[in-house]
Coordinates of C-alpha atoms in Angstrom, one line a residue:
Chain A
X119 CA -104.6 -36.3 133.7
X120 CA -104.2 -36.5 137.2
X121 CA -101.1 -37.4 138.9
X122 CA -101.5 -41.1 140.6
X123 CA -99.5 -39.0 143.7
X124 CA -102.6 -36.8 144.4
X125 CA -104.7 -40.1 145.6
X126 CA -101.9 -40.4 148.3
X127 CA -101.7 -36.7 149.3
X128 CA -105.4 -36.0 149.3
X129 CA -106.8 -38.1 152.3
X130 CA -104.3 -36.4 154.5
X131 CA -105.0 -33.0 153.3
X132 CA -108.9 -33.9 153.8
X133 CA -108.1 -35.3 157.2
X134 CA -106.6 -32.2 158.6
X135 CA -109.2 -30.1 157.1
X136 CA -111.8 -31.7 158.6
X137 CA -109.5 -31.8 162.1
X138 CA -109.6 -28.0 162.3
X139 CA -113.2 -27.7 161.1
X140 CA -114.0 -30.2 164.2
X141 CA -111.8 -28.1 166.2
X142 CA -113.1 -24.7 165.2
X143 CA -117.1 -25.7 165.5
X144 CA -116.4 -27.9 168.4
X145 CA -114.6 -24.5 170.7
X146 CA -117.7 -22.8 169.6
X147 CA -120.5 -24.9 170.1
X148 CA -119.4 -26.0 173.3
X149 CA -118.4 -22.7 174.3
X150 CA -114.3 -23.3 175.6
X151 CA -113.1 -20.7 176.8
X152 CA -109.7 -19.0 175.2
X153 CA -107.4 -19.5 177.6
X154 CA -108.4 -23.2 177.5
X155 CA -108.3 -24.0 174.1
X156 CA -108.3 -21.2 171.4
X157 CA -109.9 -21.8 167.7
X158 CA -108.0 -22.2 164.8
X159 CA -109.5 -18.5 163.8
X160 CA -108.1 -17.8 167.1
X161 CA -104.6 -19.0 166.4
X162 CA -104.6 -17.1 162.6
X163 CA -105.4 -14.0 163.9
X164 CA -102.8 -14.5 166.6
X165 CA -100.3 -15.2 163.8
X166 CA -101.5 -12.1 162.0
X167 CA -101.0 -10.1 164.8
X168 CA -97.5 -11.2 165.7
X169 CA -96.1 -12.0 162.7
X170 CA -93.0 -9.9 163.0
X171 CA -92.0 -11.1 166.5
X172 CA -93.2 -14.4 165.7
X173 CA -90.8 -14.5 162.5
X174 CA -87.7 -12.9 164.7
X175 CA -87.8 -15.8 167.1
X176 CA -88.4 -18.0 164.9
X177 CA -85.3 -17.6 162.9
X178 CA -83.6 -17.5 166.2
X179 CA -84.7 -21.4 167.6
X180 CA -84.3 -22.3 163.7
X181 CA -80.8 -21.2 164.1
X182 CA -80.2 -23.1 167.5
X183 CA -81.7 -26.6 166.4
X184 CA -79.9 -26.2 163.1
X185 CA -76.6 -25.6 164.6
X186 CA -76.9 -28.5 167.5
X187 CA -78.4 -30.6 164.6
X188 CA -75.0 -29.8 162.4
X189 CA -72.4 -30.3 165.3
X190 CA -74.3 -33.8 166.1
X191 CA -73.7 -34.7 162.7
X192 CA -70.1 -33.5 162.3
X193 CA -69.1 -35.5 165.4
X194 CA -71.8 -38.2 165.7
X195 CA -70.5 -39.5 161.9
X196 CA -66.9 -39.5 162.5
X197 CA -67.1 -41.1 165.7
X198 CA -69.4 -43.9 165.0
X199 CA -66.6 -45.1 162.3
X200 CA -63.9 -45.0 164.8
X201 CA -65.9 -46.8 167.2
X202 CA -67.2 -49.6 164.1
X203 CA -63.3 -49.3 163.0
X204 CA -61.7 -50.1 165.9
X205 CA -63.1 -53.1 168.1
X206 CA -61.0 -51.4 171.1
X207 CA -63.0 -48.5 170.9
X208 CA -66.3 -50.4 170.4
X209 CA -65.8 -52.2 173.8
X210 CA -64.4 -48.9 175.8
X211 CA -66.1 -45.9 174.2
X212 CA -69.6 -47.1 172.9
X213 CA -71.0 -48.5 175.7
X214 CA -70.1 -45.5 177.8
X215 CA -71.8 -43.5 175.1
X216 CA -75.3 -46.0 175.6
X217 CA -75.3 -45.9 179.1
X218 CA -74.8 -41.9 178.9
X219 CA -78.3 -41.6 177.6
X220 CA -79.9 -42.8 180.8
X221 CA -79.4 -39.4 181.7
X222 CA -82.8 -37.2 180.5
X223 CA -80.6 -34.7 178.6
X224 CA -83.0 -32.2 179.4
X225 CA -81.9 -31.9 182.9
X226 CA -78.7 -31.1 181.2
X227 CA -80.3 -27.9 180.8
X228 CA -79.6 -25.6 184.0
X229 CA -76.2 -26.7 183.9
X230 CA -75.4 -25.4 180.7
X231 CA -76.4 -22.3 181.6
X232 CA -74.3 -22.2 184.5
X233 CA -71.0 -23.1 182.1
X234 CA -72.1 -21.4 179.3
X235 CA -74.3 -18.5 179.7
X236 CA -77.8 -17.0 178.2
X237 CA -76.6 -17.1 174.7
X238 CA -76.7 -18.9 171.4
X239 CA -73.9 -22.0 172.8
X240 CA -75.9 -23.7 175.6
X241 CA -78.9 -24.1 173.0
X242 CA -76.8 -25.4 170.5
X243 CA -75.0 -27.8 172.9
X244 CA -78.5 -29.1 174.5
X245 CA -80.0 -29.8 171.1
X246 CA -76.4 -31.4 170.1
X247 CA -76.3 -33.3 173.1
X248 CA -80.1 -34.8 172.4
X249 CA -79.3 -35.5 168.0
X250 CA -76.1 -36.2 168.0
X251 CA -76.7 -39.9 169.8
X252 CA -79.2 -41.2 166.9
X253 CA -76.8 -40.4 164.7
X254 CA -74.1 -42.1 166.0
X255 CA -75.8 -45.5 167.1
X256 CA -77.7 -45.8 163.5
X257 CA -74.5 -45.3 162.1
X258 CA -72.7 -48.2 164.1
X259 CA -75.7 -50.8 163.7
X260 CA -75.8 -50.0 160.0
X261 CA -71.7 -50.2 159.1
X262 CA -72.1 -53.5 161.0
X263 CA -75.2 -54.8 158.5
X264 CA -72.8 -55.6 155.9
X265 CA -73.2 -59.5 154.7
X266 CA -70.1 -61.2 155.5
X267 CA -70.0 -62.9 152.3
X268 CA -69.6 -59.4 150.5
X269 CA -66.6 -58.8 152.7
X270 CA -65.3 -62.0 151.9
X271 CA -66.6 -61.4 148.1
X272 CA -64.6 -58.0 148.2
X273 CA -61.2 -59.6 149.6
X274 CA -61.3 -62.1 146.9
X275 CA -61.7 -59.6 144.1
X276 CA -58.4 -58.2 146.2
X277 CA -60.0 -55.1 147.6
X278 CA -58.2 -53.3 150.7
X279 CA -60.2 -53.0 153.8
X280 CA -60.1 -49.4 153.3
X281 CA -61.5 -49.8 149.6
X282 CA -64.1 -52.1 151.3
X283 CA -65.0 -49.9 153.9
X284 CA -65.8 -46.8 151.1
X285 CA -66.9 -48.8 148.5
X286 CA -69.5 -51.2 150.3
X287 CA -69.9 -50.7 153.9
X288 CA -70.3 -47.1 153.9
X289 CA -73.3 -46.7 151.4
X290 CA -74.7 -50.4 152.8
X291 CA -74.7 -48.4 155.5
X292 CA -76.6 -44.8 154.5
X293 CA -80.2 -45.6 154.8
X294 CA -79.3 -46.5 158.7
X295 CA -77.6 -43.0 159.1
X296 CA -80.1 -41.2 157.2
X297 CA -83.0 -42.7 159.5
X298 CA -80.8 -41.6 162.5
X299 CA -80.2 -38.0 160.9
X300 CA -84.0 -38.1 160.8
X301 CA -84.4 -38.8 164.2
X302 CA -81.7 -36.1 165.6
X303 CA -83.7 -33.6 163.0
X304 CA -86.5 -33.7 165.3
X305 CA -84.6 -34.1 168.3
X306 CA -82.7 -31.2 168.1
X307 CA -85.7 -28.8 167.8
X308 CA -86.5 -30.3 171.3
X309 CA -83.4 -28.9 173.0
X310 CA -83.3 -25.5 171.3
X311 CA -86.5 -25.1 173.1
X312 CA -86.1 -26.6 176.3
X313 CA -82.8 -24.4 176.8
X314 CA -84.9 -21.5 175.9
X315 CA -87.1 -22.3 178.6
X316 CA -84.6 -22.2 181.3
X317 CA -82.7 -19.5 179.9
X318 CA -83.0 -16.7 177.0
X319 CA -83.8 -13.2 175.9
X320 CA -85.2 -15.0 172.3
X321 CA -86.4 -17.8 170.4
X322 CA -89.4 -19.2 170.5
X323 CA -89.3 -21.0 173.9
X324 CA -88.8 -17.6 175.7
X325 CA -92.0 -16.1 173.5
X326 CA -94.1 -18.9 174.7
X327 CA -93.3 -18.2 178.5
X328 CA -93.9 -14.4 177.5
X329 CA -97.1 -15.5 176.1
X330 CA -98.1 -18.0 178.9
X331 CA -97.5 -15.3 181.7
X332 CA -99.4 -12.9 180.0
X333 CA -101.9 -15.0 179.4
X334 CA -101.9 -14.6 175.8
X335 CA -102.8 -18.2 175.0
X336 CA -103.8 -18.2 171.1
X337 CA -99.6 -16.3 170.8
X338 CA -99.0 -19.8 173.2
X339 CA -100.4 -22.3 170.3
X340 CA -99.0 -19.6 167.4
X341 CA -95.7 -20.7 169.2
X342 CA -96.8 -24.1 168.2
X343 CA -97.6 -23.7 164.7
X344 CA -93.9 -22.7 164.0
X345 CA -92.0 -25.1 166.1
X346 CA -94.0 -27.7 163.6
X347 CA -93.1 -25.8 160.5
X348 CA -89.3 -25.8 161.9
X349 CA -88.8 -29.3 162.7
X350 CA -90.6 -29.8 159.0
X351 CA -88.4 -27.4 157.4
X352 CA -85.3 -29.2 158.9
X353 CA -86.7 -32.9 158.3
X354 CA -87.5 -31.8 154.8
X355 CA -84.4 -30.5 154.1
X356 CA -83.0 -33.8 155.0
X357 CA -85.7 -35.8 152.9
X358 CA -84.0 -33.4 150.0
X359 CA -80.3 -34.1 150.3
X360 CA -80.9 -37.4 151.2
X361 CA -82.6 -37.7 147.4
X362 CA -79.8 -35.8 145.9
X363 CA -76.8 -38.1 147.2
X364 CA -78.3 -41.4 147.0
X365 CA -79.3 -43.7 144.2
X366 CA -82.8 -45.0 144.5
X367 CA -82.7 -48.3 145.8
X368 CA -80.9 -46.8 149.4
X369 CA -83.4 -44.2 149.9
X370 CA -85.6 -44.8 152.8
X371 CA -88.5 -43.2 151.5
X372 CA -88.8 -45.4 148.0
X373 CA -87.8 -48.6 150.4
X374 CA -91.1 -47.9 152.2
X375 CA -93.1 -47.4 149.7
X376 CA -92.0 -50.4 147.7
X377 CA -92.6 -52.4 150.9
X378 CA -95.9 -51.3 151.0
Chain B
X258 CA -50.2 -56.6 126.9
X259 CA -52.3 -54.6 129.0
X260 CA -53.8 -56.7 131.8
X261 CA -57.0 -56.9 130.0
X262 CA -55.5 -58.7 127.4
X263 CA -53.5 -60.9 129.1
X264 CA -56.9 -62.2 130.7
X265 CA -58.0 -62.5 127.7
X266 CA -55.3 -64.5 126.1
X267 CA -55.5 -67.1 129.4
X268 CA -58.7 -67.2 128.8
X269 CA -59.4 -70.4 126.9
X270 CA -57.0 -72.3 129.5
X271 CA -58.6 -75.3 131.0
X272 CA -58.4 -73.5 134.4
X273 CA -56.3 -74.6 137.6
X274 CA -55.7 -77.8 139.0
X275 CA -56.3 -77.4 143.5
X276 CA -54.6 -79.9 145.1
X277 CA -55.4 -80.0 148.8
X278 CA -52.7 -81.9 151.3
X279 CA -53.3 -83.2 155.1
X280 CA -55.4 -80.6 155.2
X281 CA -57.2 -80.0 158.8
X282 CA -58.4 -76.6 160.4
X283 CA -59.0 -75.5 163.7
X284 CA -61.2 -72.9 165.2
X285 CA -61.0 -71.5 169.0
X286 CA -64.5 -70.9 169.9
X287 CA -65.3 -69.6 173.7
X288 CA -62.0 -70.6 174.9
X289 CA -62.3 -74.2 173.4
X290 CA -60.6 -75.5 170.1
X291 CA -63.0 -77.0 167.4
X292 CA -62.2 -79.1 164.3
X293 CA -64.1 -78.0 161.2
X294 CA -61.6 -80.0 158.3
X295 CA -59.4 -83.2 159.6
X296 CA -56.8 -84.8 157.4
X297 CA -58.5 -83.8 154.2
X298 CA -56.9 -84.8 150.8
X299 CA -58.4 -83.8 147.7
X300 CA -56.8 -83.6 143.9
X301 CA -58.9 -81.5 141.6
X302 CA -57.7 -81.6 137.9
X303 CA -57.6 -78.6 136.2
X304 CA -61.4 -78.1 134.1
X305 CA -63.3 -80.4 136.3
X306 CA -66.2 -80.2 138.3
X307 CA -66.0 -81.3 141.4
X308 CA -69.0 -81.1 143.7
X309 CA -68.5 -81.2 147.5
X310 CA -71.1 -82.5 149.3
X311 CA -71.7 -82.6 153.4
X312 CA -74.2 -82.6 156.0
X313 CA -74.7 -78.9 157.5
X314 CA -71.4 -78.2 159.6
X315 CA -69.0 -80.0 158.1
X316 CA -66.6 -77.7 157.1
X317 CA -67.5 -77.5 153.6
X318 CA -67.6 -73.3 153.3
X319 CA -64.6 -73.7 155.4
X320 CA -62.8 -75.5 153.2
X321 CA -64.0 -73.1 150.1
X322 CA -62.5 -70.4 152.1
X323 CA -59.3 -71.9 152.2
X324 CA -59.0 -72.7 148.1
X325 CA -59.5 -69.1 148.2
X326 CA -57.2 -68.1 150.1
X327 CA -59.3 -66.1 152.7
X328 CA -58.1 -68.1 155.8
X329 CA -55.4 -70.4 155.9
X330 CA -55.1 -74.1 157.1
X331 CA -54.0 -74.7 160.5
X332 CA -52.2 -78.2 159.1
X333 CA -51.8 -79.3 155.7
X334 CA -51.0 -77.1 152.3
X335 CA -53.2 -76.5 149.3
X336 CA -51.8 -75.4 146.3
X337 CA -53.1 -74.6 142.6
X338 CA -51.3 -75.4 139.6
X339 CA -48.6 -76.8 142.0
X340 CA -48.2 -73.3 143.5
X341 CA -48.6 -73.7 147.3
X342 CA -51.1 -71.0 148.5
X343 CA -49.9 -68.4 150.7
X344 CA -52.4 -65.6 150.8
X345 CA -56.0 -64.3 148.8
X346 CA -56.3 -66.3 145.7
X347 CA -57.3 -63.3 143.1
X348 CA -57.5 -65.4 140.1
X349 CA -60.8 -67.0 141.3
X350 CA -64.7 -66.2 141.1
X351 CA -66.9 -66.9 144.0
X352 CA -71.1 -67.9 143.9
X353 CA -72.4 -67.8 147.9
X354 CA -75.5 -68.4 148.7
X355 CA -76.9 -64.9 148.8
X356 CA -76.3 -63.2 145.8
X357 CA -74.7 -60.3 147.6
X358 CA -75.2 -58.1 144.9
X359 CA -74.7 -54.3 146.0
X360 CA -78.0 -52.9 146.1
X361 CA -77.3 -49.4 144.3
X362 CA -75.7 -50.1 141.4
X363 CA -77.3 -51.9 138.2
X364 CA -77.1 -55.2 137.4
X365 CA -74.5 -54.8 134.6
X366 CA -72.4 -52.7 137.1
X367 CA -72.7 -55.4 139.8
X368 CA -71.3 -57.8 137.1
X369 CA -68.4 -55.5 136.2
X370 CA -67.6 -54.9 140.1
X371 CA -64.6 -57.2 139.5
X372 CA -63.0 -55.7 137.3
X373 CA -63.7 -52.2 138.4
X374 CA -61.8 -53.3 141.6
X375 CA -59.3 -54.8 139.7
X376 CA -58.8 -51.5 138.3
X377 CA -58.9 -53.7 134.8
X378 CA -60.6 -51.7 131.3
X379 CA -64.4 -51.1 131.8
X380 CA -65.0 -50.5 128.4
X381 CA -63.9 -54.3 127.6
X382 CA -65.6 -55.1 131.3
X383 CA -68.8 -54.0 130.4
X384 CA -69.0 -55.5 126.9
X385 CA -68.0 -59.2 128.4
X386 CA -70.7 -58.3 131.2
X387 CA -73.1 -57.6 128.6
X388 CA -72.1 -60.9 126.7
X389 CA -72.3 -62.8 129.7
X390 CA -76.1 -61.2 131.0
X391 CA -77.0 -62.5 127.5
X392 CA -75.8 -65.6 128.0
X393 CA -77.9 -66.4 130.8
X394 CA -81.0 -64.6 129.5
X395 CA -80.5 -61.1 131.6
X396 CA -79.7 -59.1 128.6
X397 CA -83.0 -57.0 129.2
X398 CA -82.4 -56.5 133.2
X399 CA -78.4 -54.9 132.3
X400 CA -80.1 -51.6 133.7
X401 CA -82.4 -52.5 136.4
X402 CA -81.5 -52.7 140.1
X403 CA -80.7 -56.3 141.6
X404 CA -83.9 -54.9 143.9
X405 CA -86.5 -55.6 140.9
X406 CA -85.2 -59.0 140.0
X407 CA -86.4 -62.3 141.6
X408 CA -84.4 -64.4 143.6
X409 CA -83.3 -66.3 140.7
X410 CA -82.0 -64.1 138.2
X411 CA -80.0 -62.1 141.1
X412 CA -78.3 -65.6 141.4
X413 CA -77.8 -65.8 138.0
X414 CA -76.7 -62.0 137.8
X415 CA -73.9 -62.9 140.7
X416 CA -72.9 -66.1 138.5
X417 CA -71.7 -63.8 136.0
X418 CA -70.6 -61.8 138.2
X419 CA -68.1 -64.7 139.3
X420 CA -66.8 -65.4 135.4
X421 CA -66.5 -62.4 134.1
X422 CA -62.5 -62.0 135.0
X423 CA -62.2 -65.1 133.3
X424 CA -61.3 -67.0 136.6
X425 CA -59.5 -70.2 136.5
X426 CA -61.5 -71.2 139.4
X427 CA -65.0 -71.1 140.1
X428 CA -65.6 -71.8 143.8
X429 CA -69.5 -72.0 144.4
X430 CA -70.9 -71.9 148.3
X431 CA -74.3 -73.6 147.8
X432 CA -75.5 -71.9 145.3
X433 CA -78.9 -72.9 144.6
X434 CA -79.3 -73.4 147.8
X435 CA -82.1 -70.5 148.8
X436 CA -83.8 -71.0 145.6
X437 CA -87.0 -72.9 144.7
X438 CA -87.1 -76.3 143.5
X439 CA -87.7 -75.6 140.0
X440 CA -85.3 -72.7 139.5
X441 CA -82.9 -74.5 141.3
X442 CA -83.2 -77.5 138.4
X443 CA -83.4 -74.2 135.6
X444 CA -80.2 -73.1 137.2
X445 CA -78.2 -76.3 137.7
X446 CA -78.9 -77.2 133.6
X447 CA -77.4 -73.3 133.1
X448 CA -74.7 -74.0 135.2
X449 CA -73.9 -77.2 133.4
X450 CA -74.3 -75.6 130.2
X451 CA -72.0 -72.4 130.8
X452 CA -69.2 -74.7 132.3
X453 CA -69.0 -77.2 129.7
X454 CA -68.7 -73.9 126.8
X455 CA -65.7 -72.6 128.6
X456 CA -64.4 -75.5 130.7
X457 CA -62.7 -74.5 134.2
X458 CA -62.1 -76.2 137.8
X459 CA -65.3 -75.8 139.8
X460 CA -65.5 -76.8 143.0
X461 CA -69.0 -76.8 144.2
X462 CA -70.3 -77.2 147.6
X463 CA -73.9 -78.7 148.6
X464 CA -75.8 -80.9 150.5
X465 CA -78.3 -81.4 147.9
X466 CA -77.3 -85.4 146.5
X467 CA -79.2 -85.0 143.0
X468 CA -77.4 -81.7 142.4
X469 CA -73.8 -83.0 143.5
X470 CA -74.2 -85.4 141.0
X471 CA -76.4 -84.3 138.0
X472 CA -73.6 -81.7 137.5
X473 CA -70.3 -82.9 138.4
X474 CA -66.9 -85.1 137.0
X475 CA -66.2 -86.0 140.4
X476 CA -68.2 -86.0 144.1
X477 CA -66.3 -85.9 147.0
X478 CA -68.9 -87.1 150.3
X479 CA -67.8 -85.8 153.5
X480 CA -68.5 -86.9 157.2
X481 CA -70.1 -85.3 160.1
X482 CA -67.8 -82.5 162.1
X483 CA -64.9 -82.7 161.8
X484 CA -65.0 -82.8 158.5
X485 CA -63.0 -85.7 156.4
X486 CA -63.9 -87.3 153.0
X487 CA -65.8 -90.7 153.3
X488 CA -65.5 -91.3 150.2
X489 CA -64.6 -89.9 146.5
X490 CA -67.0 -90.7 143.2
X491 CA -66.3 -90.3 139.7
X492 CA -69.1 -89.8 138.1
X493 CA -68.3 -91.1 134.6
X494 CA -71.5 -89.6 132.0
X495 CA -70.8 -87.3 129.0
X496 CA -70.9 -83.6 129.8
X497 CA -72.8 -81.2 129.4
X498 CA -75.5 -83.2 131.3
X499 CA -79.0 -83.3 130.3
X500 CA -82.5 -83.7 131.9
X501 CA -81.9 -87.4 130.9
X502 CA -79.1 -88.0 133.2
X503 CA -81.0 -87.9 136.4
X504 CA -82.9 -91.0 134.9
X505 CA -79.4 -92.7 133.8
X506 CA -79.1 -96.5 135.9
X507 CA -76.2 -95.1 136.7
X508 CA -77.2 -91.7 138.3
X509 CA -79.5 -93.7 140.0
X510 CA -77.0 -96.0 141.8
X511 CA -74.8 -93.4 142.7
X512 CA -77.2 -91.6 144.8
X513 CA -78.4 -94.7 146.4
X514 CA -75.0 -95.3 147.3
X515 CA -74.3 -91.8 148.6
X516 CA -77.8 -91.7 150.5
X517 CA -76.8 -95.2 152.2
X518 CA -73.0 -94.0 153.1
X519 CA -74.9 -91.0 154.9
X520 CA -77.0 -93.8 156.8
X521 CA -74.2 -95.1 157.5
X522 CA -72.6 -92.1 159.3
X523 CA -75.7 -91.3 160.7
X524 CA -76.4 -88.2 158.8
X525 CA -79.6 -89.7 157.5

């Protein structure tokens, strides 16, 4: 018997394949040069080679994003319920925090360092600063989603607001935070690595300037390879809890498939 | 008596009589004030069903809200059981026109939600929830997720929902309203049939003529915003209704008589 699953994971798997055999035959038969664009052979070998330094600085960036990642949701959470809580807040705070992200958070950057220094904070604060607004706007929209009529269901039964808020607004409201949590996953990768690039001694932003300056371009796209596999390892790792703590009909995933 | 019981024991009342007084309710809207009820007077005697019909905006839900006790009337008093209303109503099921059915639990726990919140015995709960699914053909669904049901059965789902505290009122926002033709008529017979086992005040709110009166003892018609009864039927046919009654002279009359009052205040 073959699981009705495999028909949806093949064609991708096949896809890709056939991507890197493209890729591989294409640098050979049209003779690219390396420090253009290196094979896929290339790139292994490059992994072989470096594997130990590759893995160090790896853990390093995982360590950043995850941390940034974390903090936005430990204060992105909170703060979108004060904000859906408390219509004072909503009119001061919130649109402050919407007009903040007109500014590219990236250029954010070079002034971290200046505050905080080379080390481990500024990364963590740049990918905070980038995941931590997802969070907080999904969260807002989706504790606002909540059909009056089960508000005004819930106060008839003689619910508190309080025992409202918990009981229905909060899980109406998950599949809205876990798509933001989603979005800052990815995010926060983003600014471990662009404060790597302005300033660090590790991680896998610095290895790639290392590798770009010395030319080393197959270590460059090796780089790549595991910035993927972290910003999968952290959006999987969300897919995972958010399948432990919900019940199925608020999970995103099964929602989109039973659109489909 | 534990609280369970004492439902229980009330259960087989006849429900509450509403009687609604002078009633008139204002809103402020962008600065200005607008009149949704004006110098409405309504007596509802306990175990009827009484079916409110209105064009759109007339203050119908508004009204509903008030018998509930979620917002209070500007002028005028309502009172149930001679008891003058001063805040939520508890002892009262409500049918909007969404289901609003919580998404993540079951059926049968989305049926028991009242008296989980009521902190009432969910052993008992659950069996009258069961009881009640039966009663209305969902016995199969008790475990299935409000997502996997059509439109129809979520509504009937929610109906139970409404009774199973034993209410001694049912207050029901148009009901039917999102439902197709033919499940709406499935649903209205249901309705009919349920209420006339276990007779309580209904008050039902429409703006579907046929339904207002193929269902209920009494139809109040009500005008245009600001919203005042034009005028009060009694719709005297046996109950429970069937499929028949729609084809009674008498039916028949009645509707004419509503459609041409509507002309008449330029609703139609």
């Amino acid at each position: 018997m073959i699981p009705p699953s495999i028909y949806k994971v093949l064609p991708p798997i096949f896809a890709f394949l056939a991507l890197i055999g493209f890729w591989e035959f294409g640098v050979d038969y049209f003779d690219v040069p390396q420090y253009v664009l290196p094979a896929p052979s290339a790139i292994g070998a490059a992994i072989a080679d470096h594997w130990q330094s590759l893995l160090r600085h790896s853990g390093v960036t995982l360590v950043e994003a995850v941390l940034g990642f974390l903090l936005g949701i430990a204060v992105g959470l909170p703060l979108a319920i004060l904000i859906s809580c408390s219509p004072w807040l909503e009119r001061t705070i919130y649109p402050l925090l919407v007009a903040s992200q007109s500014i590219p958070k990236v250029a954010l950057a070079p002034i971290f360092v200046v505050w905080f220094g080379f080390g481990l904070l500024p990364k963590v604060l740049i990918a905070f600063s980038i995941a931590f607004f997802p969070v907080v706007v999904n969260t807002v929209v989706g504790l606002s989603r909540t059909p009056p009529d089960m508000i005004r269901l819930m106060q008839s039964l003689g619910s508190t607001s309080v025992e409202t808020f918990l009981r229905v607004r909060i899980p109406m409201a998950t599949p809205y935070i876990f798509a933001g949590i989603k979005i800052s996953s990815a995010f926060a990768v983003v600014g471990a690595i662009v404060g790597e690039f302005i300033a660090a001694t590790s991680g896998l932003g610095y290895l790639q300037l290392i590798a770009n300056n010395n030319l080393e371009i197959p270590l460059l796209f090796a780089c790549l390879v595991l910035l993927s596999l972290i910003g999968a390892v952290i959006y999987y790792a969300v897919v995972l809890v958010e399948h432990l703590i919900l019940p199925a009909p608020l999970r995103s995933q099964e929602n989109d498939e039973a659109r489909r | 008596m534990s609280e369970t019981d004492e439902l229980l024991a009330i259960a087989d009342n006849k429900g509450a009589s509403i009687s609604i007084r002078n009633v008139g309710m204002d809103f402020a809207r962008r600065g200005s004030v607008v009149t949704a009820l004006e110098d409405v007077n309504l007596e509802i005697p306990a175990g009827t069903f009484c079916s409110v019909l209105g064009p759109s905006g007339c203050g119908k839900s508004t009204l509903l809200s008030l018998v509930a006790g979620l917002a209070s009337p500007t002028r005028g008093t309502i009172a149930l059981d001679g008891n003058p209303l001063t805040g939520p109503f508890h002892d009262v099921g409500i049918v909007f026109q969404s289901d609003v059915l919580l998404p993540w639990l079951t059926v049968l726990e989305n049926v028991v939600l009242p008296a989980k919140v009521k902190k009432l015995n969910m052993e008992q709960a659950r069996t009258t929830g069961r009881q009640l699914l039966r009663d209305v053909g969902l016995h199969d669904f008790c475990n299935h997720y409000p997502g996997e049901l059509s439109g129809g059965m979520r509504q009937r789902a929610s109906i139970c929902r409404a009774l199973l505290a034993k209410p001694s009122v049912l207050l029901m926002d148009e009901p039917f309203g999102a439902l197709d033709a033919l499940t709406r008529e499935k649903m209205q017979q249901d309705l009919n049939r349920i209420w006339a086992e276990d007779t309580k005040t209904v008050l039902f709110i429409t703006h579907d003529i046929e339904e207002a009166v193929s269902m209920a003892d009494q139809v109040i018609v009500m005008s245009p915003r600001p919203g005042r009864v034009l005028r009060r039927y009694s719709i005297d046919l046996p109950q429970p209704r069937t499929p028949a009654v729609r084809r009674d002279p008498f039916f028949e009359e009645t509707v004419d008589d509503i459609r041409n009052l509507f002309h008449e205040a330029g609703v139609l």
